[in-house]
Amino acid sequence: MLGQPAKSHTVTCPHCGEDVEQKPGAGRLRLYCDPEAGRQWRQRMRALGFPV
Ligand SMILES: [Zn+2]
């Protein structure tokens, strides 16, 4: 739905399970506690055969 704030809820890092703080305003939704965690998680998923 257009106009719905995607950052209104807390995101949990799939890499380590910690809460990820969201910066208000424009920009991408942060999914990981840091970019390196996201990269490692994606590598692991690729190794398991997921198209991420
Ligand atoms: Zn993390």
GROMACS .gro file of C-alpha atoms and ligand atoms in nm, residues 13-18 20 31-34 37-38, ligand 1:
model
   14
   13CYS     CA    1   1.861  -0.885   1.250
   14PRO     CA    2   1.834  -1.233   1.094
   15HIS     CA    3   2.207  -1.278   1.140
   16CYS     CA    4   2.239  -1.235   1.516
   17GLY     CA    5   1.881  -1.179   1.636
   18GLU     CA    6   1.942  -0.830   1.772
   20VAL     CA    7   1.802  -0.311   1.446
   31LEU     CA    8   1.746  -0.541   0.807
   32TYR     CA    9   2.080  -0.614   0.969
   33CYS     CA   10   2.274  -0.470   1.261
   34ASP     CA   11   2.554  -0.390   1.016
   37ALA     CA   12   2.611  -0.921   0.891
   38GLY     CA   13   2.382  -0.888   0.592
   53ZN      ZN   14   2.317  -0.875   1.341
   0.00000   0.00000   0.00000
